[in-house]
Short mmCIF file of C-alpha atoms in Angstrom, two decimals:
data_model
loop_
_atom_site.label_atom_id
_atom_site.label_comp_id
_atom_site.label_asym_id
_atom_site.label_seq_id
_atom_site.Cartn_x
_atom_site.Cartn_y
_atom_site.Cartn_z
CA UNK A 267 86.40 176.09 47.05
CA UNK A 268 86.75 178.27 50.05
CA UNK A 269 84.01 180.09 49.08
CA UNK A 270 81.92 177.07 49.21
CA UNK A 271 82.85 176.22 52.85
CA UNK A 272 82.66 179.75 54.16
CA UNK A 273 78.88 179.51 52.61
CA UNK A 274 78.43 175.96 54.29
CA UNK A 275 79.97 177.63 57.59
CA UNK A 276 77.32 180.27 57.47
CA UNK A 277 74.47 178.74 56.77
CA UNK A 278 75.25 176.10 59.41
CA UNK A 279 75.40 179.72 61.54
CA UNK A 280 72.26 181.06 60.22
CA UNK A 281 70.40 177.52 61.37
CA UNK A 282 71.30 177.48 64.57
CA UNK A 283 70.50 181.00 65.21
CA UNK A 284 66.77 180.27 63.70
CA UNK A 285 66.62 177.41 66.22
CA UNK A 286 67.75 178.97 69.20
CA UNK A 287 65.44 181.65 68.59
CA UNK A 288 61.88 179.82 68.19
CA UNK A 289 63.34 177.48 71.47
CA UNK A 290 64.57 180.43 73.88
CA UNK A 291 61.09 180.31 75.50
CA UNK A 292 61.02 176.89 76.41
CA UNK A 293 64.78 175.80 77.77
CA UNK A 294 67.49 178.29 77.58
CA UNK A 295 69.81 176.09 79.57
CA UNK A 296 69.40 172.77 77.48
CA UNK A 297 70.10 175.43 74.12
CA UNK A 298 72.67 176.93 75.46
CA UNK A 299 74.28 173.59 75.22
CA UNK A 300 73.14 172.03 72.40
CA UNK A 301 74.70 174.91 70.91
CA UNK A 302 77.92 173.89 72.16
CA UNK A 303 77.51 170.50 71.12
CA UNK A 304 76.32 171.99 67.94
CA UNK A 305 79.54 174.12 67.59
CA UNK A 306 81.90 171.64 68.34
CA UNK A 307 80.63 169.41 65.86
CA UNK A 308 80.49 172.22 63.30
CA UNK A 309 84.07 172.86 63.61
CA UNK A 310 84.32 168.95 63.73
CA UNK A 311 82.40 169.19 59.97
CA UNK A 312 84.71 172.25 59.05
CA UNK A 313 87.84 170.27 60.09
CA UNK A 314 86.57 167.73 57.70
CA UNK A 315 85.53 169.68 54.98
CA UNK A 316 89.18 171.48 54.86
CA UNK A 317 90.67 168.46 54.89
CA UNK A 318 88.52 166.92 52.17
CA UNK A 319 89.32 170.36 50.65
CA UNK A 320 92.73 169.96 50.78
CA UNK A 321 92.40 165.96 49.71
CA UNK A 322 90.01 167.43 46.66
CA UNK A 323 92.88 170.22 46.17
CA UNK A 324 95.54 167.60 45.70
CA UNK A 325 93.90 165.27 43.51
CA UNK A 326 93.15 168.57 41.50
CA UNK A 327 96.94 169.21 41.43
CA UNK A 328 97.66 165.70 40.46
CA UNK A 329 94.58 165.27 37.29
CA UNK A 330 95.90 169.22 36.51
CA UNK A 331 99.03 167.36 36.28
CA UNK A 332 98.08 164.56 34.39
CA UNK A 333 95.96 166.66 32.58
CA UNK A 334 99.07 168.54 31.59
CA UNK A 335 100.78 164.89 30.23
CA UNK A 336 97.86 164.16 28.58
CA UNK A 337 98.18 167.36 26.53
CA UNK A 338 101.15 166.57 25.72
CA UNK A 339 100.79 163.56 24.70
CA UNK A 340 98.08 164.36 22.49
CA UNK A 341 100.44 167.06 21.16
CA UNK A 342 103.22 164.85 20.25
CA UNK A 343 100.57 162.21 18.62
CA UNK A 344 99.35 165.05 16.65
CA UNK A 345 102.68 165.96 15.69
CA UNK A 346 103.11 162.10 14.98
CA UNK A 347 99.63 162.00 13.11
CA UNK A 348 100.75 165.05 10.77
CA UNK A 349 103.87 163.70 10.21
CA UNK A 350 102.00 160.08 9.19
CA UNK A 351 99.52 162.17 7.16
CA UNK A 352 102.31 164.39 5.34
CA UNK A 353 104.13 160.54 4.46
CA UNK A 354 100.58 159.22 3.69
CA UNK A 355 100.31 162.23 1.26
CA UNK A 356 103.39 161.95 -0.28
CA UNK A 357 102.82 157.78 -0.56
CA UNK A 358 99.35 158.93 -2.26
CA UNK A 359 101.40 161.28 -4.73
CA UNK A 360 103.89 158.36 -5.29
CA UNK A 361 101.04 156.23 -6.49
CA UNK A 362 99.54 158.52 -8.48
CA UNK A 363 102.33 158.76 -10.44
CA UNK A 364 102.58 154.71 -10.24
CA UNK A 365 99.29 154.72 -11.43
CA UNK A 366 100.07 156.99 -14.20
CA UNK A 367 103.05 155.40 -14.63
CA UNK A 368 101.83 152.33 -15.38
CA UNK A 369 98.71 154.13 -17.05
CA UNK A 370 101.24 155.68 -19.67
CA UNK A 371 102.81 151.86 -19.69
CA UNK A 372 99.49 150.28 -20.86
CA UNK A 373 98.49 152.76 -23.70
CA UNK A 374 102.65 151.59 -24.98
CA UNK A 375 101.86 148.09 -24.43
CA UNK A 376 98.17 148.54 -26.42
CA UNK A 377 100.25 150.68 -29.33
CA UNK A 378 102.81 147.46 -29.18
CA UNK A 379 100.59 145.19 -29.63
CA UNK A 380 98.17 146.09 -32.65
CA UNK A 381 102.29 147.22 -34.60
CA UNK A 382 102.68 143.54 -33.58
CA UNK A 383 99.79 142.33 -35.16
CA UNK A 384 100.71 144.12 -38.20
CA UNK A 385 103.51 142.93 -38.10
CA UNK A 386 102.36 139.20 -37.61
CA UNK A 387 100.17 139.79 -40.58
CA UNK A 388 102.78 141.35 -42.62
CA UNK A 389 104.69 138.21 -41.96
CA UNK A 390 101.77 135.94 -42.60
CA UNK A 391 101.32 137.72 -46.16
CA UNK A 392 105.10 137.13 -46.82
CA UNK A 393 105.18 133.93 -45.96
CA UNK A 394 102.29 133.15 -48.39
CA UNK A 395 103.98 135.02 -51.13
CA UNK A 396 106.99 132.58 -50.53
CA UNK A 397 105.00 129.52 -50.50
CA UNK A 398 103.69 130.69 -54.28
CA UNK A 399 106.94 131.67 -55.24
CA UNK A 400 108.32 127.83 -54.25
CA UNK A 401 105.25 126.45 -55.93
CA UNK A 402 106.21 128.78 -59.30
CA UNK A 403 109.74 127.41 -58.55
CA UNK A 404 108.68 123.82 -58.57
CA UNK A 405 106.35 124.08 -61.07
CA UNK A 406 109.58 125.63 -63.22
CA UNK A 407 111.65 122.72 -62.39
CA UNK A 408 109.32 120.21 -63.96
CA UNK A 409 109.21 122.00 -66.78
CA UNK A 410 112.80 122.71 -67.41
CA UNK A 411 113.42 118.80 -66.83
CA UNK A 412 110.65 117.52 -69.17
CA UNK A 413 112.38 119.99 -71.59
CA UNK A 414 115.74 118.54 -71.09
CA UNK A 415 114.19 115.03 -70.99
CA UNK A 416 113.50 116.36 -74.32
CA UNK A 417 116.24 117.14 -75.33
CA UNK A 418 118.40 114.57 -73.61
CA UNK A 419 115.99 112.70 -75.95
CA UNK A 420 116.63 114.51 -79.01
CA UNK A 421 120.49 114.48 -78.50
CA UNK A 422 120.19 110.58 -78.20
CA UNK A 423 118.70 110.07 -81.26
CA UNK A 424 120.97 112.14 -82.90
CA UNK A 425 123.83 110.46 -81.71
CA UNK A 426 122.14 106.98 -82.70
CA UNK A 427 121.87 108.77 -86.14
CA UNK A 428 125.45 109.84 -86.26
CA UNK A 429 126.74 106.29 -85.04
CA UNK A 430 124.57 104.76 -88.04
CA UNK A 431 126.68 107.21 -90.59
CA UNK A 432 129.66 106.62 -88.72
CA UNK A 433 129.25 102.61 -89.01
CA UNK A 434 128.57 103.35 -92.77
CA UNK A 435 131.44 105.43 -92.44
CA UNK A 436 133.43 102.78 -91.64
CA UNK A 437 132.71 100.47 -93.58
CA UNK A 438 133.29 102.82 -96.72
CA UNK A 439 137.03 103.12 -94.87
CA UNK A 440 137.49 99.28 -94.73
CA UNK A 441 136.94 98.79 -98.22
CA UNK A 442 138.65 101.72 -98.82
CA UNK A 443 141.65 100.52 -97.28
CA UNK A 444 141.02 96.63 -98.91
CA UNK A 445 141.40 98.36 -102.06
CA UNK A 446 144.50 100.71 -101.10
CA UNK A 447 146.07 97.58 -99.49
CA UNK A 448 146.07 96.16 -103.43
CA UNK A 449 148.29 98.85 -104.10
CA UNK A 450 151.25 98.63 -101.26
CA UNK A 451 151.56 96.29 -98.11
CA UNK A 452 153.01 99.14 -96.39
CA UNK A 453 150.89 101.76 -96.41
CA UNK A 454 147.61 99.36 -95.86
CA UNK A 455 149.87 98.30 -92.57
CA UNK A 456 149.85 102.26 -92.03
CA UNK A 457 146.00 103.06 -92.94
CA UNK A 458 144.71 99.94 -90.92
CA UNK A 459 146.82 100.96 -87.74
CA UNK A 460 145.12 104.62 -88.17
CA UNK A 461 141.84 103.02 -88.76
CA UNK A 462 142.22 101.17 -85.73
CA UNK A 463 143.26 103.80 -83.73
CA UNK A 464 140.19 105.92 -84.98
CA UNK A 465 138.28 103.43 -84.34
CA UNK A 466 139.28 103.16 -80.40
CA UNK A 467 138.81 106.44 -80.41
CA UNK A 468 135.49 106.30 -81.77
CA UNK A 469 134.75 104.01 -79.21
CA UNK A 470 136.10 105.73 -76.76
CA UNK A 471 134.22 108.54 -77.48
CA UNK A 472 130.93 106.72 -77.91
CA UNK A 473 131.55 104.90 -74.09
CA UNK A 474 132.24 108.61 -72.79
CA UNK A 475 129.15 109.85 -74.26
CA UNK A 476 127.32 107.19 -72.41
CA UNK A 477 128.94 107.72 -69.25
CA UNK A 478 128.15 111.20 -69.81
CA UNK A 479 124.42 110.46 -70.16
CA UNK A 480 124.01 108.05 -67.44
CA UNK A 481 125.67 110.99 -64.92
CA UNK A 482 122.97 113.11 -66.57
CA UNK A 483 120.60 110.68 -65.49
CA UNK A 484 121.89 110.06 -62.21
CA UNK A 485 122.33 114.20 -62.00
CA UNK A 486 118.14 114.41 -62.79
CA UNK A 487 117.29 112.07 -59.99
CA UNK A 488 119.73 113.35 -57.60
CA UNK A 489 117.93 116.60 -58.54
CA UNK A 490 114.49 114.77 -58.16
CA UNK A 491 115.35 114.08 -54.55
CA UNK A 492 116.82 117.10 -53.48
CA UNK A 493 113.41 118.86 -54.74
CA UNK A 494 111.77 115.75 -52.34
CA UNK A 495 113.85 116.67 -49.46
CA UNK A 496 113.15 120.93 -50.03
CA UNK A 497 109.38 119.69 -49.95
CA UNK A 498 109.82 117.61 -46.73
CA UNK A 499 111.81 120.66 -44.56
CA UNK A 500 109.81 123.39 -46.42
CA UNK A 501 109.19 124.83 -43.10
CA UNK A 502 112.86 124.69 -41.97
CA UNK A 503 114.80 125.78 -45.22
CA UNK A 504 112.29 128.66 -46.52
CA UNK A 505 115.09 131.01 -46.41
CA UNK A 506 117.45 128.92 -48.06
CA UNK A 507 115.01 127.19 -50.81
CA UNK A 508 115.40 129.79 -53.85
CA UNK A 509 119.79 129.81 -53.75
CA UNK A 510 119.35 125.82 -53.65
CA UNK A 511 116.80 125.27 -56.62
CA UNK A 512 119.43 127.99 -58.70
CA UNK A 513 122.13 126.21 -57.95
CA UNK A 514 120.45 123.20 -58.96
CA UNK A 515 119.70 124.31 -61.87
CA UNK A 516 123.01 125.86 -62.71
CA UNK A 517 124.73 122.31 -62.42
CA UNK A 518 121.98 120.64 -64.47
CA UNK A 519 122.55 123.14 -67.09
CA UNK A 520 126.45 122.77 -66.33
CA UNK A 521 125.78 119.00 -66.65
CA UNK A 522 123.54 119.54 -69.64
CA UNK A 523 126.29 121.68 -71.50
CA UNK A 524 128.87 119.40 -70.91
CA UNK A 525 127.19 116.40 -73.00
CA UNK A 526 126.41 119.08 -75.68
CA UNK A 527 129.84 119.54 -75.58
CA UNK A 528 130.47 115.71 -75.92
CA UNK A 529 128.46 115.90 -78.92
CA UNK A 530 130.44 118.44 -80.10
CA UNK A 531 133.70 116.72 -79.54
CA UNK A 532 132.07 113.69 -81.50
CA UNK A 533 130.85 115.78 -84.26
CA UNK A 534 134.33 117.19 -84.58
CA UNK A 535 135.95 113.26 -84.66
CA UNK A 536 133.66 112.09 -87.59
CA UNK A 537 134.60 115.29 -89.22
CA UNK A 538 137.90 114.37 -88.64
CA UNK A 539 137.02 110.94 -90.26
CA UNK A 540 135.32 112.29 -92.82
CA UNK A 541 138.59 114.27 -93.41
CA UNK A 542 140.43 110.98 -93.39
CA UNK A 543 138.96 109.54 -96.09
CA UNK A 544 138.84 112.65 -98.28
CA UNK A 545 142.90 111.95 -97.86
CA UNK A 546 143.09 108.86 -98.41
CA UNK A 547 140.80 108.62 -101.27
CA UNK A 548 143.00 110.97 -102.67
CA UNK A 549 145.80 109.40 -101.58
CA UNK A 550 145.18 106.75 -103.77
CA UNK A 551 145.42 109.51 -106.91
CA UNK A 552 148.31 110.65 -106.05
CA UNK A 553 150.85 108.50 -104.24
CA UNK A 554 153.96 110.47 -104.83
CA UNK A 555 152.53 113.78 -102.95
CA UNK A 556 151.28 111.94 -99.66
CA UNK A 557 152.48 114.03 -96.30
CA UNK A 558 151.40 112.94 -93.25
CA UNK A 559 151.83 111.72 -90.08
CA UNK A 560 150.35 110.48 -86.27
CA UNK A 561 152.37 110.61 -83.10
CA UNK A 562 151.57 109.53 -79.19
CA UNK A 563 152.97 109.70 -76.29
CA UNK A 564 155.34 106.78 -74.27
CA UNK A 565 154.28 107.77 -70.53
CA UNK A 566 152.23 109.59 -69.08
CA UNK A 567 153.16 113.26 -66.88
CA UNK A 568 150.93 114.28 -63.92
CA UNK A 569 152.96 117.52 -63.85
CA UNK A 570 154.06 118.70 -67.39
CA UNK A 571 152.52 122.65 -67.26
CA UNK A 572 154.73 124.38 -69.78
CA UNK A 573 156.41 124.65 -73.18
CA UNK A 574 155.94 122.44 -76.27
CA UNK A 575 154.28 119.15 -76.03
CA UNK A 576 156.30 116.55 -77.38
CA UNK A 577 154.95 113.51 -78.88
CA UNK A 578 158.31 111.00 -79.14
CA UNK A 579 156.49 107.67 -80.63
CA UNK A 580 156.11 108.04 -84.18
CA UNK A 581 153.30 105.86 -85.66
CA UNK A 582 153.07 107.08 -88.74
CA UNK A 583 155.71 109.75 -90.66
CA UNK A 584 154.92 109.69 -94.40
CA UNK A 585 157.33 112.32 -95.44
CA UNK A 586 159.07 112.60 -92.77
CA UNK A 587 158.04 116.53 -91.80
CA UNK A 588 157.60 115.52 -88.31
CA UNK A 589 160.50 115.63 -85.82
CA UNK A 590 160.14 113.01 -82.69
CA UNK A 591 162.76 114.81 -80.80
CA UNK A 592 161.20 118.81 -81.05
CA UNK A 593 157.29 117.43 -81.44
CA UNK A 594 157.73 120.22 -84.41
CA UNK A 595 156.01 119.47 -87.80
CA UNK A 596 157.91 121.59 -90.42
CA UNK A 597 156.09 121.70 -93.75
CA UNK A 598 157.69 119.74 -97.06
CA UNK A 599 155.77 121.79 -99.48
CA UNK A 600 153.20 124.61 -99.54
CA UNK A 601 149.54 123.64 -99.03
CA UNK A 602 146.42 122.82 -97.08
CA UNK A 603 146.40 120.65 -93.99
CA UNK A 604 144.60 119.01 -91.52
CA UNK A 605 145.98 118.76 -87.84
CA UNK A 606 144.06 116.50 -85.09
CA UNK A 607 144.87 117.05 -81.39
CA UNK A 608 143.55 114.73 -78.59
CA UNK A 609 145.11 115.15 -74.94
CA UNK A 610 143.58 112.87 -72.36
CA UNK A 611 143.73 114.82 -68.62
CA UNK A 612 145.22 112.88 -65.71
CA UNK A 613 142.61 111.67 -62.88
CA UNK A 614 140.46 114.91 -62.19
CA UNK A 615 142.69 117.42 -63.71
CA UNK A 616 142.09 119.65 -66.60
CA UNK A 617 144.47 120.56 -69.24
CA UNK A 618 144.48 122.93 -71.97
CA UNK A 619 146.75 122.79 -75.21
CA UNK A 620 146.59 125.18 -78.50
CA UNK A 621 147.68 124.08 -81.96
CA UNK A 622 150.31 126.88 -82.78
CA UNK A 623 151.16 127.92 -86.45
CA UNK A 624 154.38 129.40 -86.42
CA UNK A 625 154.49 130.49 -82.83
CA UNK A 626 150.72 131.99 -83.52
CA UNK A 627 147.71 130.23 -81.82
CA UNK A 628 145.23 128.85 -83.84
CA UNK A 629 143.29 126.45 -82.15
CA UNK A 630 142.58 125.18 -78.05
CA UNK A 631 141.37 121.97 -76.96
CA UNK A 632 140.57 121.11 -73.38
CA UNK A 633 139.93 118.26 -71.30
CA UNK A 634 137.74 119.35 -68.41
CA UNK A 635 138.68 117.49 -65.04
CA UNK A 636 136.96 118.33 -61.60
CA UNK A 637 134.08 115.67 -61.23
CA UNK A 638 135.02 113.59 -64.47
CA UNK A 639 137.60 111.57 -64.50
CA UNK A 640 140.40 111.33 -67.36
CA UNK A 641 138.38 113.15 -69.40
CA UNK A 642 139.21 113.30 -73.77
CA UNK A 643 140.15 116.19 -75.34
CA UNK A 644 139.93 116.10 -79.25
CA UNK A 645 140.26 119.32 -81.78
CA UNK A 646 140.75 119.66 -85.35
CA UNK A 647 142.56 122.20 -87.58
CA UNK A 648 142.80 123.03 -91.15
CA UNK A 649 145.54 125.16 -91.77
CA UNK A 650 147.08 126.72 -95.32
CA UNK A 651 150.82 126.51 -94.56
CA UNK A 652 153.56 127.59 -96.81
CA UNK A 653 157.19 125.09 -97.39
CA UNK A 654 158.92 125.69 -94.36
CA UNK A 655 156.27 126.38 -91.72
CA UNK A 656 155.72 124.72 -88.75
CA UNK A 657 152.94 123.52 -86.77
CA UNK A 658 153.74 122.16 -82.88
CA UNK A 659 151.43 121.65 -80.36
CA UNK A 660 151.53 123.63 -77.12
CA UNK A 661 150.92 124.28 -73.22
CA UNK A 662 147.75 127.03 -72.07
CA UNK A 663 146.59 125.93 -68.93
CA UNK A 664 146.42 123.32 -66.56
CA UNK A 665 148.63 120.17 -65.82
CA UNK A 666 149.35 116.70 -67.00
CA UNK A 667 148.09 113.84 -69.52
CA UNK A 668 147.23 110.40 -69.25
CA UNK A 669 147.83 107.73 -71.58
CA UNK A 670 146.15 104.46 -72.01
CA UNK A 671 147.66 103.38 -75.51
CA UNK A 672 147.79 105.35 -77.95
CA UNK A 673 144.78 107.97 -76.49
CA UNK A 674 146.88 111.34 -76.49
CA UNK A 675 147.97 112.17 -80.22
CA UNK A 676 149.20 114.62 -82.63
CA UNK A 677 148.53 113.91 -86.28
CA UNK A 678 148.25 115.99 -89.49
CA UNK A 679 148.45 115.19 -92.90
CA UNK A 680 148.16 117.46 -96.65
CA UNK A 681 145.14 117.43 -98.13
#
């Protein structure tokens, strides 16, 4: 900058030297002043110029200055930029891994799906199988109840057959005992009481049976409506379907067996008829050798459960081998015999009772309680006993008897 006004200075010099030279000729005295006036205001221009100088050389200092804050500035915003960038960077890397991340979490969510739709399809397939297996079960049903219609069927006419021989049966006994009543007022008194009693029994027996087959009835179309109401919540009860229809069938065949059993128990009382008259008619042969006897009971127990069953109301005691007091028959003379055995169970209970031979088993009867009520319990027995053996009739299992008349019996008698 000095440089600059020494230069100005100098040339300013150098002009007025020029001047004064091509003008000494004319007027040195008017140049020699003008060159005064020329010098003063020179330095007046000099004075000027160093002061705009210095002016210039301040606001120098003071942008130099601010140039110097700007720089630093700019430094700092730079450090501030690189710091943004470097957390820029590292948010960039924390998405990328986001992104892969939730790359990684996609290609699992794809795999999930399609094992789901296996899965779903797996499912679907099962749940058709089960649909075919409760159409195989249904389908099973109807025919295991048109079979037992069948033989629910069969059974009925069979017991219409046996009630036709046992009404012929009868009869034959009536005049039977019109013609042994010829013989002694006594023992017709005797044989009609017994044929009475047989004959209640008979009935008895007969109005169970019945029972027994209208429960089977009622049993099939309880079943029938349970299979309705499976069919109707199909959807709901899939799981539970196949333990229902078993144990369906498990109490129809329960309920099925148990009048098979009834028939049985019938079966047994004609034989037991059959072996009545066999007795009597020869009974009427041989009047002198007669042995037998029938016994009941005078109340009924709802807690006997042990020992020997005692029968203290002798009906009949035609040779007087059984004791009222013990309930022990004890054998006159050697031969074969026929023992009968019906206990009647008390309300829903069951009771079991053997026919013992000399403290040895030979036959059980039962009456079954739980959903029947005062259910019969007839059994026969044939035994060969010796003089001196005895025959009683004893507790197995269970409790109680129930008597409505004469209903729970002993009898035996020598064949």
């Amino acid at each position: 900058m000095r440089f600059v006004c020494m230069l100005a200075i100098f040339l300013r010099f150098a002009r007025a030297d020029t001047i004064s030279s091509l003008t000494d000729g004319e007027n040195k005295t008017s140049t020699s002043l003008e060159f005064k006036d020329k010098e003063w205001n020179d330095l007046s221009i000099l004075r000027q110029m160093v002061n705009q100088e210095t002016v210039i050389r301040l606001a120098l200092v003071k942008n130099v200055h601010a140039l110097f804050s700007d720089v630093n500035l700019m430094k700092k915003s730079i450090t501030a930029s690189e710091t943004t960038i470097s957390r820029l960077q590292q948010t960039f890397e924390a998405l990328n891994t986001l992104v892969y991340s939730l790359q990684k979490e996609n290609s699992e969510l794809k795999n999930s799906s399609i094992i789901s739709q296996t899965r779903m399809i797996e499912f679907e397939t099962r749940i058709q199988t089960l649909n075919e297996s409760v159409s195989f079960l249904h389908d099973k049903i109807n025919v295991n109840q048109m079979e037992s219609d069948e033989k629910r069927q069969e059974m009925f006419n069979k017991t219409n057959s046996v009630i036709a021989d046992m009404k012929i049966v009868l009869r034959y006994l009536s005049v039977t005992l019109f013609d042994f009543k010829e013989h002694t007022d006594l023992e017709t008194e005797s044989r009609d009481k017994k044929y009475e009693k047989l004959k209640h029994h008979f009935n008895s027996s007969v109005n169970e049976l019945k029972t027994e087959t209208f429960k089977t009835k009622s049993g099939l179309s309880n079943i029938t409506a349970q299979i309705q109401s499976v069919e109707d919540s199909q959807t709901e009860m899939k799981g539970e379907l196949t333990e229902t229809l078993n144990r369906t069938v498990t109490k129809f065949e329960t309920q099925f067996q148990t009048s098979e059993y009834e028939r049985l128990k019938l079966s047994s009382t004609v034989s037991s008829l059959e072996v009545a008259q066999m007795n009597m008619s020869k009974s009427r042969c041989d009047v002198s050798k007669r042995i037998g006897f029938t016994a009941t009971m005078s109340s009924y127990s709802i807690s006997w459960n042990s020992g020997t069953l005692v029968f203290p109301v002798v009906i009949t005691n035609v040779g007087n081998g059984y004791n009222p007091s013990t309930g022990v028959f004890t054998a006159p003379t050697a031969g074969e015999y026929v023992f009968f055995v019906n206990v009647q169970s008390y309300n829903t209970e069951s009771i079991y009772v053997d026919v013992v031979l000399n403290g040895v088993t030979k036959v059980r009867t039962m009456a079954q309680g739980g959903t029947d009520y005062y259910d019969a319990g007839p059994n026969l027995a044939v035994l060969t006993l010796q003089k001196g053996d005895r025959v009683w009739v004893k507790y197995h299992a269970g409790q109680g008897y129930y008597i409505d008349g004469p209903i729970t019996t002993f009898s035996g008698f020598l064949l």
